[in-house]
PDB file of C-alpha atoms in Angstrom:
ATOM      1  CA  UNK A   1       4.271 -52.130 -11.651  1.00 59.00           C
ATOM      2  CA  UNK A   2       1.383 -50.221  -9.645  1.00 61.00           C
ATOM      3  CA  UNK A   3       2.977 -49.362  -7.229  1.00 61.00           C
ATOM      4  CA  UNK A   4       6.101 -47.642  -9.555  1.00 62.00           C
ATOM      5  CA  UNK A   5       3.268 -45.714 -11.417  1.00 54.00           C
ATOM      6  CA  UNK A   6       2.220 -44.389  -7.927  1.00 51.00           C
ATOM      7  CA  UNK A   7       5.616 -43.527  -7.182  1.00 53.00           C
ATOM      8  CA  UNK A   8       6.052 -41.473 -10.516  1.00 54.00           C
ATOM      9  CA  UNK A   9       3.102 -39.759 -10.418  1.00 53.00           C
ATOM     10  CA  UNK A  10       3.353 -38.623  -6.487  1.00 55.00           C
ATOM     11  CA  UNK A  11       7.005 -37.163  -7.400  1.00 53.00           C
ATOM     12  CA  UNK A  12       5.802 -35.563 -10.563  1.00 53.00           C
ATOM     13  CA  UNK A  13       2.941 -33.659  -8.715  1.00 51.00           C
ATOM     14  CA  UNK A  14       5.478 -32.622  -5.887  1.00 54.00           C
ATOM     15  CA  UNK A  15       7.919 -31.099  -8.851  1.00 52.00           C
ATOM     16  CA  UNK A  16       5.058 -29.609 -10.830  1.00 51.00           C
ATOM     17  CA  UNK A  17       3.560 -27.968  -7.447  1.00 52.00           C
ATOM     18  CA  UNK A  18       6.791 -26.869  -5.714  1.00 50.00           C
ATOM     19  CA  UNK A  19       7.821 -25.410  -9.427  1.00 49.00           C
ATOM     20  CA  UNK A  20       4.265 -23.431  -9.203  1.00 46.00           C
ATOM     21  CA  UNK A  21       5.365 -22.319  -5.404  1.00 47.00           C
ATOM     22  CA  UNK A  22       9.045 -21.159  -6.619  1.00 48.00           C
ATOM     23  CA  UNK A  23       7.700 -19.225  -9.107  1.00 50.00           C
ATOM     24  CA  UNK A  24       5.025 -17.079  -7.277  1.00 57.00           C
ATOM     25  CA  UNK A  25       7.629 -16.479  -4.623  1.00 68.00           C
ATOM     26  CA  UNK A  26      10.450 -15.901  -7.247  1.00 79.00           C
ATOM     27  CA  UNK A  27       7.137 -12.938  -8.531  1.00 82.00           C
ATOM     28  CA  UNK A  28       6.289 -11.623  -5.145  1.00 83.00           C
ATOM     29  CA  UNK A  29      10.187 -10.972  -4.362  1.00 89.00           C
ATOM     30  CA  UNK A  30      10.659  -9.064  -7.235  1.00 91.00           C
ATOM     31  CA  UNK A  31       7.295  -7.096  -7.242  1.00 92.00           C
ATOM     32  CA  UNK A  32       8.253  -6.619  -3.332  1.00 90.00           C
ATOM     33  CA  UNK A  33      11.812  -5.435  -3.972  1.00 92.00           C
ATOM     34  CA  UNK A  34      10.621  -3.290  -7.207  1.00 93.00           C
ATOM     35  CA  UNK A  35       7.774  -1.264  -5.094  1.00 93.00           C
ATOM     36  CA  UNK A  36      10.365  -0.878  -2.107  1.00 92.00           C
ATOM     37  CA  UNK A  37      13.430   0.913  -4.807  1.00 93.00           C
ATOM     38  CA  UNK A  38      10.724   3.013  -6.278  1.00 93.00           C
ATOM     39  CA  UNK A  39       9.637   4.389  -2.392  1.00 92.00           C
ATOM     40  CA  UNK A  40      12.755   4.697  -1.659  1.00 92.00           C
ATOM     41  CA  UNK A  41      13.970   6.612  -4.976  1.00 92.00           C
ATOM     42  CA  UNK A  42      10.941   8.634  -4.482  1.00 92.00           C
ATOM     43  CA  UNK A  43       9.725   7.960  -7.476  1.00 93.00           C
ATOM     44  CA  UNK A  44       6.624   5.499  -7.509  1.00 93.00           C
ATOM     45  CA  UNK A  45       2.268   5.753  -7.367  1.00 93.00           C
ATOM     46  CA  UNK A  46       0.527   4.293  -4.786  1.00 92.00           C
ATOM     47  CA  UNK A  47      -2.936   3.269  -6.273  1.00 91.00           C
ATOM     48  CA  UNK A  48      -5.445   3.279  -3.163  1.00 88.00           C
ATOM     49  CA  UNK A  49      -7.582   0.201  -3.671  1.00 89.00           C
ATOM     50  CA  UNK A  50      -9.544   0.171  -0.041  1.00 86.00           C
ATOM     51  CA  UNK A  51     -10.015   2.659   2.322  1.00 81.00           C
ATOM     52  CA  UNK A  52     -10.702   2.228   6.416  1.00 79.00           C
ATOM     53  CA  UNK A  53     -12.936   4.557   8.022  1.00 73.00           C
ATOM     54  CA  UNK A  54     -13.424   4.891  11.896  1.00 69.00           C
ATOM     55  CA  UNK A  55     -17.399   4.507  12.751  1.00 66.00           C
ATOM     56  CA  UNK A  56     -19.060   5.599  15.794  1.00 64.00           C
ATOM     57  CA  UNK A  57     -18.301   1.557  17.071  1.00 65.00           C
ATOM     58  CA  UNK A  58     -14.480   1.809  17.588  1.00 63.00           C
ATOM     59  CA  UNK A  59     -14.557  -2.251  16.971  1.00 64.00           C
ATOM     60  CA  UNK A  60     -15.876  -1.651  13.610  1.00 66.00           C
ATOM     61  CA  UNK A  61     -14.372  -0.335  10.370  1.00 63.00           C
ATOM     62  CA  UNK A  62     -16.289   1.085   7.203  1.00 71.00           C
ATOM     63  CA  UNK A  63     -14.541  -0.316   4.500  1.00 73.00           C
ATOM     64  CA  UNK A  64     -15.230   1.500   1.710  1.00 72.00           C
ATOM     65  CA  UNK A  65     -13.593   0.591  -2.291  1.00 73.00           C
ATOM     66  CA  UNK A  66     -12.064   2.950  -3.979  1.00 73.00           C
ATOM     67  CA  UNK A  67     -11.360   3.183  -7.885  1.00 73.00           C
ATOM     68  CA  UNK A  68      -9.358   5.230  -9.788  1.00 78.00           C
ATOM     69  CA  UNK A  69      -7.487   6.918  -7.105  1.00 81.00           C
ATOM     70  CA  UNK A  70      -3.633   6.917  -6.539  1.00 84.00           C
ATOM     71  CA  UNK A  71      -0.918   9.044  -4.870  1.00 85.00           C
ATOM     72  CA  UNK A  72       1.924  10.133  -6.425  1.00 88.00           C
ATOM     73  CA  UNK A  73       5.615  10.537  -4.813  1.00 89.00           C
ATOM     74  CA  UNK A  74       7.940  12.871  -7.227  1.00 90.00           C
ATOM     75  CA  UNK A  75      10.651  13.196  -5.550  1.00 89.00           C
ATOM     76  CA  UNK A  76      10.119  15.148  -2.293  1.00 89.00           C
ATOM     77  CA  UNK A  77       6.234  15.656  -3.084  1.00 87.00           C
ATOM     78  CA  UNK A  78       3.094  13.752  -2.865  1.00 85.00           C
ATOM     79  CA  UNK A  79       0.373  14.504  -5.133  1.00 82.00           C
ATOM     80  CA  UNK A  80      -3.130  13.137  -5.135  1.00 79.00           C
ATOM     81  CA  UNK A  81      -5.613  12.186  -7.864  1.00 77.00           C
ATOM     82  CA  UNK A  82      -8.909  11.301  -6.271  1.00 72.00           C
ATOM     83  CA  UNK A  83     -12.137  10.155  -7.849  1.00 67.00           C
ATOM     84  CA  UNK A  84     -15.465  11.368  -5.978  1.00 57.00           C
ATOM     85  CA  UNK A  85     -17.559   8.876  -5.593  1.00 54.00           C
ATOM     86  CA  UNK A  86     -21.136   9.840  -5.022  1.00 46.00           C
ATOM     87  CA  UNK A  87     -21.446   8.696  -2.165  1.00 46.00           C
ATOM     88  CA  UNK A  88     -18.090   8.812  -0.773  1.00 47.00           C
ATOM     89  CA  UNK A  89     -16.974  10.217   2.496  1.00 47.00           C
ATOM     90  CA  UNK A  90     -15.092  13.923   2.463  1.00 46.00           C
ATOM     91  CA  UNK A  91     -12.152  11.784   3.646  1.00 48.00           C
ATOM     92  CA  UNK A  92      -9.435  13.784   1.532  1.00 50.00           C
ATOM     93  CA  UNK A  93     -11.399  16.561   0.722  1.00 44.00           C
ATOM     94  CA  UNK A  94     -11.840  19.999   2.593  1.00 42.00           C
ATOM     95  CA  UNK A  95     -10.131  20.080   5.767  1.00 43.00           C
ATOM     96  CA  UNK A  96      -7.735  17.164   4.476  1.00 50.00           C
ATOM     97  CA  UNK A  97      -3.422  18.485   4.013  1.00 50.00           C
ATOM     98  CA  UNK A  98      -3.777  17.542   0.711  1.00 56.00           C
ATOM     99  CA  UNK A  99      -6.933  19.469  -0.015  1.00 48.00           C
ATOM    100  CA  UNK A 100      -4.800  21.455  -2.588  1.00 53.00           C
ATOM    101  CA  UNK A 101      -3.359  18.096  -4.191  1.00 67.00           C
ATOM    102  CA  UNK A 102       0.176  18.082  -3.381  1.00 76.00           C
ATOM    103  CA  UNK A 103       2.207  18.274  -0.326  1.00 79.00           C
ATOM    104  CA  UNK A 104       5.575  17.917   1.122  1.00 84.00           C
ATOM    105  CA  UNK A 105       6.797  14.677   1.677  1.00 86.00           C
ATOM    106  CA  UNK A 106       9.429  13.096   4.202  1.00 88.00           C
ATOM    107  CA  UNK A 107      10.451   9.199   3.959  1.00 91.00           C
ATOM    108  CA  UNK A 108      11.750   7.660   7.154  1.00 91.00           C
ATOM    109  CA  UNK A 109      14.539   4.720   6.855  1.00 93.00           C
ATOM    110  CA  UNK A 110      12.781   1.292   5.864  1.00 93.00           C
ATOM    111  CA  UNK A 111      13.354  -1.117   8.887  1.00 94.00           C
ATOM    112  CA  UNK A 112      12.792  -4.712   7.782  1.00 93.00           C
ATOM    113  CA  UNK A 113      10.816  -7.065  10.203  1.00 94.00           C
ATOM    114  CA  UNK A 114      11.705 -10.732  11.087  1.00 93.00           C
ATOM    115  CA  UNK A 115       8.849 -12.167   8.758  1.00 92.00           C
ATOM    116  CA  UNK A 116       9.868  -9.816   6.133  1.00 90.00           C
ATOM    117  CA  UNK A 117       7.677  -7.629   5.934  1.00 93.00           C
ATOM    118  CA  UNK A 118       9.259  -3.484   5.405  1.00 94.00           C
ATOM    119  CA  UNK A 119       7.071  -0.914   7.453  1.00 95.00           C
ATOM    120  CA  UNK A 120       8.402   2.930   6.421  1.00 94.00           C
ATOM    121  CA  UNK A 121       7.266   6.298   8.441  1.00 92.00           C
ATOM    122  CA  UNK A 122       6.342   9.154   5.861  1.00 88.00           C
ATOM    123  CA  UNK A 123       5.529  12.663   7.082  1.00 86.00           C
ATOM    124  CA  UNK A 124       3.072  14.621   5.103  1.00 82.00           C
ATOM    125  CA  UNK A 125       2.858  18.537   5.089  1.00 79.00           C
ATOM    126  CA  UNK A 126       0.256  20.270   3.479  1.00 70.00           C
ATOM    127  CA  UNK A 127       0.097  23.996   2.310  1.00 69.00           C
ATOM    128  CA  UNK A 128      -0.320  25.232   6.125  1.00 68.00           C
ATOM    129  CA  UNK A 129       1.414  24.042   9.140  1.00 66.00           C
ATOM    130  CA  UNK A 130      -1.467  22.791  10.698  1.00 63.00           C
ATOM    131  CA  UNK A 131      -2.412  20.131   7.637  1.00 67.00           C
ATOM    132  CA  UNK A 132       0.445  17.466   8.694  1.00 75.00           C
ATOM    133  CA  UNK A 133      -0.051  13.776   9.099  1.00 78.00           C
ATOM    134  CA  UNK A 134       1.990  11.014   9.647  1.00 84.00           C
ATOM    135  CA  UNK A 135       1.924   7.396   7.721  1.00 85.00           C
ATOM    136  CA  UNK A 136       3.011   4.541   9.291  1.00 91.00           C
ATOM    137  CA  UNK A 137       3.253   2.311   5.689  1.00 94.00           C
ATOM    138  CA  UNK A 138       4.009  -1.690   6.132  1.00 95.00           C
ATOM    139  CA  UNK A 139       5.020  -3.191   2.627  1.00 95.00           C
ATOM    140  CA  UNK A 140       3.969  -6.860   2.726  1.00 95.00           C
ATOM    141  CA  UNK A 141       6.391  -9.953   2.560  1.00 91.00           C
ATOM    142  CA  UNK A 142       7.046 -10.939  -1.096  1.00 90.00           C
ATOM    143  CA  UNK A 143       4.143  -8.641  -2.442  1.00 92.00           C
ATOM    144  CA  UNK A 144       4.141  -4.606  -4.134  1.00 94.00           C
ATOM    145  CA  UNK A 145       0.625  -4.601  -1.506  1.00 95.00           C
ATOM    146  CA  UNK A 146       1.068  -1.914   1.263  1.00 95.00           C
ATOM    147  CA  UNK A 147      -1.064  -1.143   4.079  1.00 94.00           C
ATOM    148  CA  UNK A 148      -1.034   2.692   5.371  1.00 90.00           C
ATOM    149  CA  UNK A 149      -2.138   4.005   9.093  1.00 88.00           C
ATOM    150  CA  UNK A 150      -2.433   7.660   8.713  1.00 81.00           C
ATOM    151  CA  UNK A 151      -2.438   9.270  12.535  1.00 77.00           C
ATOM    152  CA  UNK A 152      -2.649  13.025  13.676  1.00 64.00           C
ATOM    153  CA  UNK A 153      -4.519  14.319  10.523  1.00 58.00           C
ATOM    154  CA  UNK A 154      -6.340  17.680  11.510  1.00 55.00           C
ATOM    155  CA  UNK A 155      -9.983  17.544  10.954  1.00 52.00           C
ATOM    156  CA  UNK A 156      -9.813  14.701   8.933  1.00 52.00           C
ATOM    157  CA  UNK A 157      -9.892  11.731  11.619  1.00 58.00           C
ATOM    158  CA  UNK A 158      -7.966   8.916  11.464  1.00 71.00           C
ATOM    159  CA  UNK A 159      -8.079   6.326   8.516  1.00 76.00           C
ATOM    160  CA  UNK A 160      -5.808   3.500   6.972  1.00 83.00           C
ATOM    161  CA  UNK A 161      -5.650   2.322   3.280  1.00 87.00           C
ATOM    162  CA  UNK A 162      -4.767  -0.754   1.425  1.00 92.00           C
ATOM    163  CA  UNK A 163      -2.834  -0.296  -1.634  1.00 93.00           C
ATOM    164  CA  UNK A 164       0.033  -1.128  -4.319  1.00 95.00           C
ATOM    165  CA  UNK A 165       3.373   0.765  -5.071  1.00 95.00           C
ATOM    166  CA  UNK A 166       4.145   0.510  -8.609  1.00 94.00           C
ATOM    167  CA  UNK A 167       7.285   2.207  -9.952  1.00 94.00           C
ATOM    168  CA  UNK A 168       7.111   5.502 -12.168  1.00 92.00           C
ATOM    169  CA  UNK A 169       9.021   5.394 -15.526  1.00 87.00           C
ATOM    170  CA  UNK A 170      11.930   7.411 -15.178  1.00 77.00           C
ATOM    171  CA  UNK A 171      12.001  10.633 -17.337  1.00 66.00           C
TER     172      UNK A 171
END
């Protein structure tokens, strides 16, 4: 009789915990395939949760939070809405493309990786034709989470962000 109540109770803990599993996949595909339609329709806002900073020790990031900060993609555009913190880096302020808050955008074609993960080139061009960047933007594997290297920024430097891509309502 023990031994039959041991039974039970193992297989109802492996079809309670492998419901649990199916479900937070079942969540992370959709959010996943939700953030990559709105990219792709070019209509979506990337909220910026960390940012990356080189240092002076290449081995070593500053990792700095950010709140309240987001990108925009309208279509071919990419606007930016940035809190200043106070004691925040000039990252995209100044010399930065989008200094004026919005810039030409260009998406690339989304090539999908064996583990599943989407990475997706973007081309920024700011109001002259020296403010241009590139992104190289991997969206994670069953998740809306991206991760974003931005390369050949002018006067800027280098940096990479951690973020989410959450769909725009359509107008």
């Amino acid at each position: 009789m023990k031994g039959r109540f041991l039974l039970f109770l193992y297989v109802a803990f492996a079809i309670v915990f492998s419901g649990c599993r199916t479900v937070d996949t079942t969540v992370g595909q959709t959010a996943h395939r939700i953030a990559l339609q709105a990219l792709t329709s070019r209509n979506c806002k990337i909220v910026v949760e960390e940012v990356y900073i080189p240092s002076d020790r290449p081995e070593k990031l500053r990792t700095q939070q950010i709140t309240d900060s987001y990108f925009v993609v309208k279509g071919d555009k990419l606007l930016a809405y940035f809190m200043r913190e106070v004691d925040s880096s000039k990252l995209f302020f100044g010399t930065s493309p989008l200094n004026g808050g919005e810039a030409d955008l260009q998406i690339g074609e989304p090539e999908v990786r064996k583990n599943g993960d989407v990475n997706i080139s973007l081309r920024v061009q700011g109001s002259q034709h020296y403010r241009v960047f590139e992104w190289a933007m991997t969206l994670y594997h069953d998740s809306n989470q991206c991760f974003v290297q931005a390369s050949k920024v002018y006067m800027a430097g280098n940096f990479s962000f951690k973020g989410r891509i959450l769909p725009l309502p359509e107008n």
